[in-house]
CSV table of C-alpha atoms and ligand atoms in Angstrom, one decimal:
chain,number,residue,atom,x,y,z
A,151,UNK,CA,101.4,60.7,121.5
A,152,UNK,CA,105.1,59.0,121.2
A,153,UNK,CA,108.0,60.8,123.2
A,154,UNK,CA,109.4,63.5,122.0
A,155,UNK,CA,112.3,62.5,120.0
A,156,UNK,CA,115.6,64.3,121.0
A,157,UNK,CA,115.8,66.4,117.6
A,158,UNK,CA,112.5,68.0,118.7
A,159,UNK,CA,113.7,68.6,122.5
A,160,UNK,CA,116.8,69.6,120.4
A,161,UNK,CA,114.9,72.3,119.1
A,162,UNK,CA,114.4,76.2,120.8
A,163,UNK,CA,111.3,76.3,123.0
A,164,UNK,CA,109.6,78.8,121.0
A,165,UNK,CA,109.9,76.3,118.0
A,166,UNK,CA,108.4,73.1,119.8
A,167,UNK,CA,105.5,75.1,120.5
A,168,UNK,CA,104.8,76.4,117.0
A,169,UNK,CA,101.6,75.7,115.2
A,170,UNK,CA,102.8,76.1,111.9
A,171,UNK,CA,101.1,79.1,110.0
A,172,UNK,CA,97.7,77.1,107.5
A,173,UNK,CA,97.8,78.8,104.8
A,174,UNK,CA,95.3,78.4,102.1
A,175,UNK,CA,97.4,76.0,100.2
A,176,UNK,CA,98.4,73.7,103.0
A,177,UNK,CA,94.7,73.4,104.2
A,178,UNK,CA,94.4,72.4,101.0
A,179,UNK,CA,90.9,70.3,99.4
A,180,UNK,CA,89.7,68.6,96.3
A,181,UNK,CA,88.2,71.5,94.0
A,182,UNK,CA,88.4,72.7,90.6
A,183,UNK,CA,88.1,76.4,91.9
A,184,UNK,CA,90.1,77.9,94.7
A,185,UNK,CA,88.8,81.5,95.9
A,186,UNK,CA,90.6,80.6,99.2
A,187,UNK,CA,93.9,82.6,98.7
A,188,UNK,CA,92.7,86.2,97.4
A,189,UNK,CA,95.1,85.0,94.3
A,190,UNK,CA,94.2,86.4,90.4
A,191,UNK,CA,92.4,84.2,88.1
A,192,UNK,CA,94.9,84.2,85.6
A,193,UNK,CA,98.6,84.9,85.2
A,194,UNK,CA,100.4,86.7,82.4
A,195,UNK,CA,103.5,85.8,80.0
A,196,UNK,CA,106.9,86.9,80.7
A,197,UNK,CA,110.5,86.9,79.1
A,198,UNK,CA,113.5,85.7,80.9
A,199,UNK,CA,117.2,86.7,80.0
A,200,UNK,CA,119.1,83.1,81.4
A,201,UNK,CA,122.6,84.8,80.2
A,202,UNK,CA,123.4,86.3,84.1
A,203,UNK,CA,122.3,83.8,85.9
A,204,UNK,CA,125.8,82.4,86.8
A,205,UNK,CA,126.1,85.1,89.1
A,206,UNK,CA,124.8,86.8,92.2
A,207,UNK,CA,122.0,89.2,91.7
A,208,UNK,CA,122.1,92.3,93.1
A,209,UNK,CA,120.5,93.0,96.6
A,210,UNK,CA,117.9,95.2,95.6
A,211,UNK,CA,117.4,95.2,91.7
A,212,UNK,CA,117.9,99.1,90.7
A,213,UNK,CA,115.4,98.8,88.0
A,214,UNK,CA,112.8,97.2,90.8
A,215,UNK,CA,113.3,99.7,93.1
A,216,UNK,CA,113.0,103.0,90.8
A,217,UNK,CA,110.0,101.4,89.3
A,218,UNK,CA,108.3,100.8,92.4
A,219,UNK,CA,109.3,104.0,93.8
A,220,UNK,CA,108.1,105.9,90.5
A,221,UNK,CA,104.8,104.0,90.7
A,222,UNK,CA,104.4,104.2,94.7
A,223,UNK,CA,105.0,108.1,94.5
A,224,UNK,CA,108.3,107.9,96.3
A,225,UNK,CA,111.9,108.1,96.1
A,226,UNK,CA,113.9,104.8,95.5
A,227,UNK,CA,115.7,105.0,98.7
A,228,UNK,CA,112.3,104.9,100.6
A,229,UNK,CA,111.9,101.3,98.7
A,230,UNK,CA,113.2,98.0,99.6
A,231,UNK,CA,111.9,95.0,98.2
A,232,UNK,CA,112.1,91.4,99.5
A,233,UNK,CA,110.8,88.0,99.3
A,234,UNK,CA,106.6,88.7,99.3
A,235,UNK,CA,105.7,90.9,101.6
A,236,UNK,CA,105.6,88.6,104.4
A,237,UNK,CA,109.4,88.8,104.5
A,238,UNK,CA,109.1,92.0,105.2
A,239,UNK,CA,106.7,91.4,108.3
A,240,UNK,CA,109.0,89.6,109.7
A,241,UNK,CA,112.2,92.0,109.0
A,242,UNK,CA,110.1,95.0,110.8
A,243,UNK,CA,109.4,92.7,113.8
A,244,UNK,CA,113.2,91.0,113.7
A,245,UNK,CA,114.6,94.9,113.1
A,246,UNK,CA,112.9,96.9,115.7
A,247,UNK,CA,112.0,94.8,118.9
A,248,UNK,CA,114.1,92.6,120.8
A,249,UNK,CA,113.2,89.3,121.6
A,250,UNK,CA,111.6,88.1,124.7
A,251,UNK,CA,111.0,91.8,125.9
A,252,UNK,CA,109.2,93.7,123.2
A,253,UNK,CA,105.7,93.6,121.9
A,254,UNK,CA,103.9,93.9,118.3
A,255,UNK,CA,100.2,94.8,118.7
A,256,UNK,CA,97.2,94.5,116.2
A,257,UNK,CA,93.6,94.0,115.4
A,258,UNK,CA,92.5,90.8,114.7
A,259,UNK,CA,90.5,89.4,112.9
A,260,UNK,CA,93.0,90.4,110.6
A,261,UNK,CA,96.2,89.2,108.5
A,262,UNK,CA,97.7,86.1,110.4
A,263,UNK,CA,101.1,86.9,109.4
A,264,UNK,CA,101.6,89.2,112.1
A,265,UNK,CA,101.1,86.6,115.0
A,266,UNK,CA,102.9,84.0,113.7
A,267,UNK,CA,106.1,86.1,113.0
A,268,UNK,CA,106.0,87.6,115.8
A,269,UNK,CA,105.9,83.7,117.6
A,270,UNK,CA,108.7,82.0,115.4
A,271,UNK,CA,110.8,85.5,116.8
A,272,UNK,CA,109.9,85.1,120.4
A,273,UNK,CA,108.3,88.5,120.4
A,274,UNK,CA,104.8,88.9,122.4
A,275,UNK,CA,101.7,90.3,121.1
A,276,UNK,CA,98.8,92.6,122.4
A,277,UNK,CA,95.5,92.2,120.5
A,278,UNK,CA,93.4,95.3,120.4
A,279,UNK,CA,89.7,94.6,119.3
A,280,UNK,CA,88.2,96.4,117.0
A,281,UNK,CA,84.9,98.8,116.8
A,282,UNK,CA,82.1,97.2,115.5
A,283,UNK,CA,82.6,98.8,111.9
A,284,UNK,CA,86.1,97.1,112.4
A,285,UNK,CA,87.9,100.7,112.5
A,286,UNK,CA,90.8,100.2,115.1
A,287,UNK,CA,89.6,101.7,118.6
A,288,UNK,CA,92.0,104.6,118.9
A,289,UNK,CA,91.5,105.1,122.4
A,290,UNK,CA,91.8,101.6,123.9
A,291,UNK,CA,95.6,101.1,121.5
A,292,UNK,CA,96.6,104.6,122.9
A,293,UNK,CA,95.7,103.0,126.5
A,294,UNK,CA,97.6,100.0,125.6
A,295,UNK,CA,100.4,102.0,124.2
A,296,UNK,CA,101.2,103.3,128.0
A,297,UNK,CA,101.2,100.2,130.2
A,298,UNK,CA,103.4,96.8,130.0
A,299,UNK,CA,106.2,95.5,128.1
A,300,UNK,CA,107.6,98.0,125.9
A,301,UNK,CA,105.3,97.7,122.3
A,302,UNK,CA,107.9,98.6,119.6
A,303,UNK,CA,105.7,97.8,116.3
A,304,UNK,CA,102.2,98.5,115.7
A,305,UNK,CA,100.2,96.4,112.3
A,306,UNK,CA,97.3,97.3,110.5
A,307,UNK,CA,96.1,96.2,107.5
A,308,UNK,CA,94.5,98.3,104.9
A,309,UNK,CA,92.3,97.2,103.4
A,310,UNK,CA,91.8,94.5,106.1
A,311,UNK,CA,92.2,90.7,105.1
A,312,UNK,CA,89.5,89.3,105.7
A,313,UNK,CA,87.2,91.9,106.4
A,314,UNK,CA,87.6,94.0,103.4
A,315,UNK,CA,87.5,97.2,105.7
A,316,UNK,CA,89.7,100.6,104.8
A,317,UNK,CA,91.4,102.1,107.5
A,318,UNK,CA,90.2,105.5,108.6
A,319,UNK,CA,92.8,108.6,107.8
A,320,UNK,CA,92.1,110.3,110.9
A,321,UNK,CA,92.5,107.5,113.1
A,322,UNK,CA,95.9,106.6,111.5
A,323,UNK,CA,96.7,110.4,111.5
A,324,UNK,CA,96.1,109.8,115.5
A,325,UNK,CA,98.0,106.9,116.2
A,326,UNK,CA,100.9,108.9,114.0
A,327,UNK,CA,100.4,111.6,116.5
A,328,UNK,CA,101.1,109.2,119.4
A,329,UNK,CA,103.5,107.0,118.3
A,330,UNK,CA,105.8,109.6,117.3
A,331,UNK,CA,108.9,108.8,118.2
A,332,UNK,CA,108.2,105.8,120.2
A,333,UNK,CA,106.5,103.3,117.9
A,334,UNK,CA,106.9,101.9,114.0
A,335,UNK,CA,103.2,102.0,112.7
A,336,UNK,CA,102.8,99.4,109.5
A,337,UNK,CA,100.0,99.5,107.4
A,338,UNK,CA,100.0,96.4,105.0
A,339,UNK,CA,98.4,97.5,101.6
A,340,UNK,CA,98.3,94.2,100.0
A,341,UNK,CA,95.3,95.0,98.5
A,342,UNK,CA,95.9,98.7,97.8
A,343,UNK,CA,95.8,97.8,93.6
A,344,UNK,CA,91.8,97.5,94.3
A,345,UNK,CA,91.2,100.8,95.9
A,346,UNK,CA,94.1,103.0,95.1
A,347,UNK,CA,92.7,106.5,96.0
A,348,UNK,CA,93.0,105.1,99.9
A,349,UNK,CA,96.7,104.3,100.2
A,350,UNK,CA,98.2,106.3,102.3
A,351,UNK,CA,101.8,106.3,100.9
A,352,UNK,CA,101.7,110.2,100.7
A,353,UNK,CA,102.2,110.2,104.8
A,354,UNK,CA,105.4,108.7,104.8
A,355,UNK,CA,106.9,112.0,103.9
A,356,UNK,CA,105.3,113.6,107.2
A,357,UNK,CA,106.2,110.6,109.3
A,358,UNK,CA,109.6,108.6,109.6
A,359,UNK,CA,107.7,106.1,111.8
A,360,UNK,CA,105.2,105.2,109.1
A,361,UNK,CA,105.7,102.0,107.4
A,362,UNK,CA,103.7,100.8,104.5
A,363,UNK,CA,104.0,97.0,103.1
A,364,UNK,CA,102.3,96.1,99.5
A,365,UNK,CA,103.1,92.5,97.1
A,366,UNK,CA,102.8,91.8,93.4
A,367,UNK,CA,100.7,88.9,94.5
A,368,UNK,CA,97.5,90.6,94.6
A,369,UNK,CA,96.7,93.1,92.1
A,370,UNK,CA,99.3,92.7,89.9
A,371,UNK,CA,98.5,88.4,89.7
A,372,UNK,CA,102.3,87.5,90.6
A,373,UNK,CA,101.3,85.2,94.1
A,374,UNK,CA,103.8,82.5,92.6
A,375,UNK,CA,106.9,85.5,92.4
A,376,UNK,CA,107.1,86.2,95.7
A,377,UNK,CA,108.0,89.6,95.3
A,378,UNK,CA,107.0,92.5,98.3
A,379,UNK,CA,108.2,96.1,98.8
A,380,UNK,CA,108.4,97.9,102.1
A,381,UNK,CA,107.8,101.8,101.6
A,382,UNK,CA,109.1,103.9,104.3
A,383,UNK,CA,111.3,106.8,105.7
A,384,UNK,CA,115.0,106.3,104.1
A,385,UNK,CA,116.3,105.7,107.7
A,386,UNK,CA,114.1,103.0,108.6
A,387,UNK,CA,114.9,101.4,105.2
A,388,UNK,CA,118.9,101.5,106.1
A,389,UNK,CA,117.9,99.4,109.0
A,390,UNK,CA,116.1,96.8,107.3
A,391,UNK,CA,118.9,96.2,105.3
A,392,UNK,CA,121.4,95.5,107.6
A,393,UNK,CA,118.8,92.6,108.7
A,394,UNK,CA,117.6,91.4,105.0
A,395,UNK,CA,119.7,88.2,103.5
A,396,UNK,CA,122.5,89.1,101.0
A,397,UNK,CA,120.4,87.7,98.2
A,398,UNK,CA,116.8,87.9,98.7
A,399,UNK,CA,115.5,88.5,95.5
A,400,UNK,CA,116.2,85.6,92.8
A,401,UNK,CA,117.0,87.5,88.9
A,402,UNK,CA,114.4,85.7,87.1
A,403,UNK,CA,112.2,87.7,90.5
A,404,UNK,CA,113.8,90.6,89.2
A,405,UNK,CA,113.7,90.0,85.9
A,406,UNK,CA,109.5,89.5,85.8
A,407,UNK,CA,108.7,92.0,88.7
A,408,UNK,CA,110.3,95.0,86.3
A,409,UNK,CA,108.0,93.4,83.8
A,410,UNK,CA,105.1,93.7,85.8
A,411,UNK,CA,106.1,97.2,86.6
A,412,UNK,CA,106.8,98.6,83.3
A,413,UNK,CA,104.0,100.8,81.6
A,414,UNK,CA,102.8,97.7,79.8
A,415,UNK,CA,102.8,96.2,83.0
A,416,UNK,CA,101.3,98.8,85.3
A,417,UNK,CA,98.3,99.2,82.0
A,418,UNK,CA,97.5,95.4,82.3
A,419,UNK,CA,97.3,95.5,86.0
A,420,UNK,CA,94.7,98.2,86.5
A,421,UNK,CA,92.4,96.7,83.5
A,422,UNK,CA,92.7,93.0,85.8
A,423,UNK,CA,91.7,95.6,88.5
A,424,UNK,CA,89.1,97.3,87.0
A,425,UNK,CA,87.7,93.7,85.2
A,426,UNK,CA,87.7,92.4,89.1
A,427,UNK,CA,86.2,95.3,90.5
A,428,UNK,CA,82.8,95.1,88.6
A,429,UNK,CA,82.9,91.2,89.2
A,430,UNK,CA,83.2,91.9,92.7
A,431,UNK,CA,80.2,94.4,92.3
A,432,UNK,CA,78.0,92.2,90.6
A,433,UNK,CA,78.5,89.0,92.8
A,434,UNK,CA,77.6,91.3,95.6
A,435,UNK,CA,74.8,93.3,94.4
A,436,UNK,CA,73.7,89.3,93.4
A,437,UNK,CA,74.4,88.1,96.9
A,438,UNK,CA,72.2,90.8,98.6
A,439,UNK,CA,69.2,89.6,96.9
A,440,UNK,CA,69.8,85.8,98.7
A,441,UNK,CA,67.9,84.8,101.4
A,442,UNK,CA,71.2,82.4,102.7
A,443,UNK,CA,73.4,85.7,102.9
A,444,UNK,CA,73.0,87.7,106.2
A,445,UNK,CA,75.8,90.3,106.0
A,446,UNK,CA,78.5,91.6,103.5
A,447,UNK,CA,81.4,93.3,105.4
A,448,UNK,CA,83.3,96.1,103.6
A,449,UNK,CA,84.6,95.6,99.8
A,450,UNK,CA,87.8,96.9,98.8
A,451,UNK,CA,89.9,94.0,98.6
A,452,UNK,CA,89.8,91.3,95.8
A,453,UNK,CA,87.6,89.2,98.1
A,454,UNK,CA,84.3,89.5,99.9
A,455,UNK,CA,83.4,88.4,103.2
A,456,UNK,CA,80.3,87.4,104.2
A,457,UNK,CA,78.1,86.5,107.0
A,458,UNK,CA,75.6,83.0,106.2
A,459,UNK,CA,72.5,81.4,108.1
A,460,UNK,CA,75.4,78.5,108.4
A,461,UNK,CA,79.0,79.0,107.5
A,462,UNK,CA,79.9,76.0,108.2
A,463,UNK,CA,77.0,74.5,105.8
A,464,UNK,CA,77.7,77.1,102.7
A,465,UNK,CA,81.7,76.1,103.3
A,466,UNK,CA,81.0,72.3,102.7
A,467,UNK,CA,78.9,72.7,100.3
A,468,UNK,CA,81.1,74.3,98.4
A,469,UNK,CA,83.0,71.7,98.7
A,470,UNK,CA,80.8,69.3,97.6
A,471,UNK,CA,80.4,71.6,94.5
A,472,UNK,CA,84.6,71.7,94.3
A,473,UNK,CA,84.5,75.3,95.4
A,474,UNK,CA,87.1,75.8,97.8
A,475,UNK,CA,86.5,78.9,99.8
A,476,UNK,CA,88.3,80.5,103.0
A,477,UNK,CA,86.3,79.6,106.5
A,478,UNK,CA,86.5,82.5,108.9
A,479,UNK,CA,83.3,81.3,111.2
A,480,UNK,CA,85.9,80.6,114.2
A,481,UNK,CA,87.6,84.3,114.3
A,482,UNK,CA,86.8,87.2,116.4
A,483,UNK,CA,83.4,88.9,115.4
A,484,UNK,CA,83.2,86.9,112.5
A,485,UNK,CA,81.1,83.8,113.2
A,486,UNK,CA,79.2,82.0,110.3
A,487,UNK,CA,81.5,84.2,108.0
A,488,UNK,CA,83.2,82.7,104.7
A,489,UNK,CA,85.6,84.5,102.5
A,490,UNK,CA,85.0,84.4,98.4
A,491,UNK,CA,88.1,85.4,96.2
A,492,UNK,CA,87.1,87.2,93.1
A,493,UNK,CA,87.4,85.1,90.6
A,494,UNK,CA,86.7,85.0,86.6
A,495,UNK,CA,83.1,85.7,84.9
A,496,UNK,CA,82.6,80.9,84.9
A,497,UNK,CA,84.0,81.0,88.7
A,498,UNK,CA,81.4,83.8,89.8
A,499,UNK,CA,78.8,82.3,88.6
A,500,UNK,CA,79.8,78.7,89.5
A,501,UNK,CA,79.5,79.9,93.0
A,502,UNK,CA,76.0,82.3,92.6
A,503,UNK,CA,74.4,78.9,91.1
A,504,UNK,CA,75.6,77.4,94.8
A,505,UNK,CA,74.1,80.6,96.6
A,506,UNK,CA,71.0,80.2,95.0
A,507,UNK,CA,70.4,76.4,95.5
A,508,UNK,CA,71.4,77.0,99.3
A,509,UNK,CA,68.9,80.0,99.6
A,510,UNK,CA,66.1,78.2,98.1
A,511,UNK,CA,66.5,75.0,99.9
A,512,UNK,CA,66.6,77.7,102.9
A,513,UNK,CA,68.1,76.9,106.3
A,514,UNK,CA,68.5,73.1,107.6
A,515,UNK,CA,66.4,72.6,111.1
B,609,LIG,C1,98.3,88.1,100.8
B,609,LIG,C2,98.7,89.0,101.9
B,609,LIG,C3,100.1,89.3,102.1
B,609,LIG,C4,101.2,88.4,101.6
B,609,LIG,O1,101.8,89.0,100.6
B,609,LIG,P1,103.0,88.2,99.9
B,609,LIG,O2,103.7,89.3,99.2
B,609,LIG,O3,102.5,87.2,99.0
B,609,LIG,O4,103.9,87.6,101.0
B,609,LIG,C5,100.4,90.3,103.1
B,609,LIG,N1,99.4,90.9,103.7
B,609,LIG,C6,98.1,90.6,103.5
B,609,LIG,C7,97.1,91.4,104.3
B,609,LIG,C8,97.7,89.7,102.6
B,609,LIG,O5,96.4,89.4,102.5
């Protein structure tokens, strides 16, 4: 490797030694089908009023926030939105520890989002293995609560990405217990749209340390927005303002996000739900009948995960067929284990057609 030049030595020491987060889009490949990002098939049509767009938007779009609070079940000052959700990750972890001296803790395999914001903000992390059903182990985080640097923010994701698992109400209910008054507990609901009976908004009321993250990118098919909401005690909302930028949320954001959350919108969101929900059914009730498909983890995300004879060998062939599906097979617990967006009706069975060619040529010596 050449030396360093002096703009990188220029740089903070936390920044030289970032890897920089690979998300689905910068890994990249050549495909005409990309399950690799948990994004919606297809996008809708919506208006845009250009007449205000000489001028600053507002903070926090009133319209945004009293829709999102009327369809979240809570009041608008328990709502902030910001750019995507992961913005919000990173204002919890930039909000409530202190640099150098606090910790974050979570579960991996899980949502990378948590580690790497924690890294570009010079925040440690304690990793927390889960049970084998992937539920967190209450006892060992309680245990981890108690001993070394102080741990300010505790993440879980529900339901998990990528293991499609839904957190546990009594375990949460316990870590509540615990944490009170010591810890923030987050649980990221990106994926809430597919299973909305398991949220557990309705706890926020009960705890002002509960914190509950969600997107349009998901369910509601907005990935290109970039439009998150943080749903929490009123309090903890005050803070995360005083840390947010002046601007964060652009008014054509504002503009298509109030769109999205009108009745109309809300209506179109839970049919795309309900469309990808029996796809998601069908592919796996298809999948279990394969000879190439060991395991399916849980299913209440947009996604399945799976367990193969050969990741590796199912991923490129996929690629061969220009699938491009997420590789998990070098995570925690999750070895020979690929990811599969749901996508539409032809993408479903584009990749079905693979899993049956792969089964019946069975595994290679
Ligand atoms: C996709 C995803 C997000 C990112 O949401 P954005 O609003 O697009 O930033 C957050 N958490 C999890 C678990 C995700 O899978």
């Amino acid at each position: 490797m050449s030396a360093k030049s002096w703009l990188t030595t220029l740089a903070c020491q936390r920044v030289q030694q970032l890897t920089p987060y690979l998300s689905a889009r910068r890994i990249g490949g050549k495909g005409h089908i990309f399950l690799n990002a948990n994004e919606a098939p297809r996008s809708e049509q919506y208006q845009l009023d250009c007449s205000r767009l000489n001028r600053y938007p507002e903070c926090q779009p009133p319209e945004v926030i009293a829709a999102y609070a009327a369809y979240a079940g809570v009041t608008p000052e328990q709502v902030l939105v910001s750019r995507g959700s992961d913005e919000a990750i990173e204002l919890l972890i930039r909000t409530f520890c202190e640099p150098g001296q606090d910790e974050i803790l979570f579960c991996p395999p899980t949502y990378g989002m948590y580690s790497i914001s924690a890294e570009t903000c010079g925040v440690g992390m304690r990793t927390i293995a889960p049970l084998d059903n992937f539920q967190p182990d209450v006892p060992a985080i309680l245990q981890a609560l108690s001993v070394g640097a102080p741990i300010k923010v505790l993440f879980f994701c529900s339901p998990n990405n990528p293991t499609g698992t839904v957190l546990e109400r009594a375990s949460l209910l316990a870590i509540l217990d615990a944490t009170a008054g010591k810890q923030i507990v987050v649980v990221d609901e990106a994926y809430i749209e597919f299973c909305p009976q398991m949220s557990m908004a309705d706890l926020i009321k009960d705890y002002p340390h509960l914190v509950i993250t969600r997107t349009l990118s998901k369910g509601f098919a907005l990935a290109g927005l970039r439009c998150g909401f943080t749903l929490a005690n009123a309090e903890v909302i005050s803070l995360l303002l005083k840390v947010i930028a002046p601007y964060p949320i652009p008014e054509p954001v504002a503009q298509i996000a109030a769109q999205a959350l009108s009745a109309d919108g809300l209506a179109t969101m839970r049919q795309r739900v309900v469309w990808l929900n029996g796809l998601k059914a069908e592919l796996k009730a298809q999948m279990q009948q394969l000879g190439c498909v060991r395991e399916i983890f849980d299913d209440h995300g947009n996604f399945l995960l799976a367990r193969f004879d050969s990741g590796s060998r199912l991923f490129q062939t996929m690629v061969e067929h220009g699938i491009i599906l997420r590789d998990f097979s070098n995570k925690p617990m999750l070895a020979d284990s690929v990811r599969i967006t749901i996508g539409d009706e032809q993408e479903m069975a584009e990749v079905l057609q693979v899993l049956r060619r792969l089964s019946e040529q069975g595994v290679a010596p």
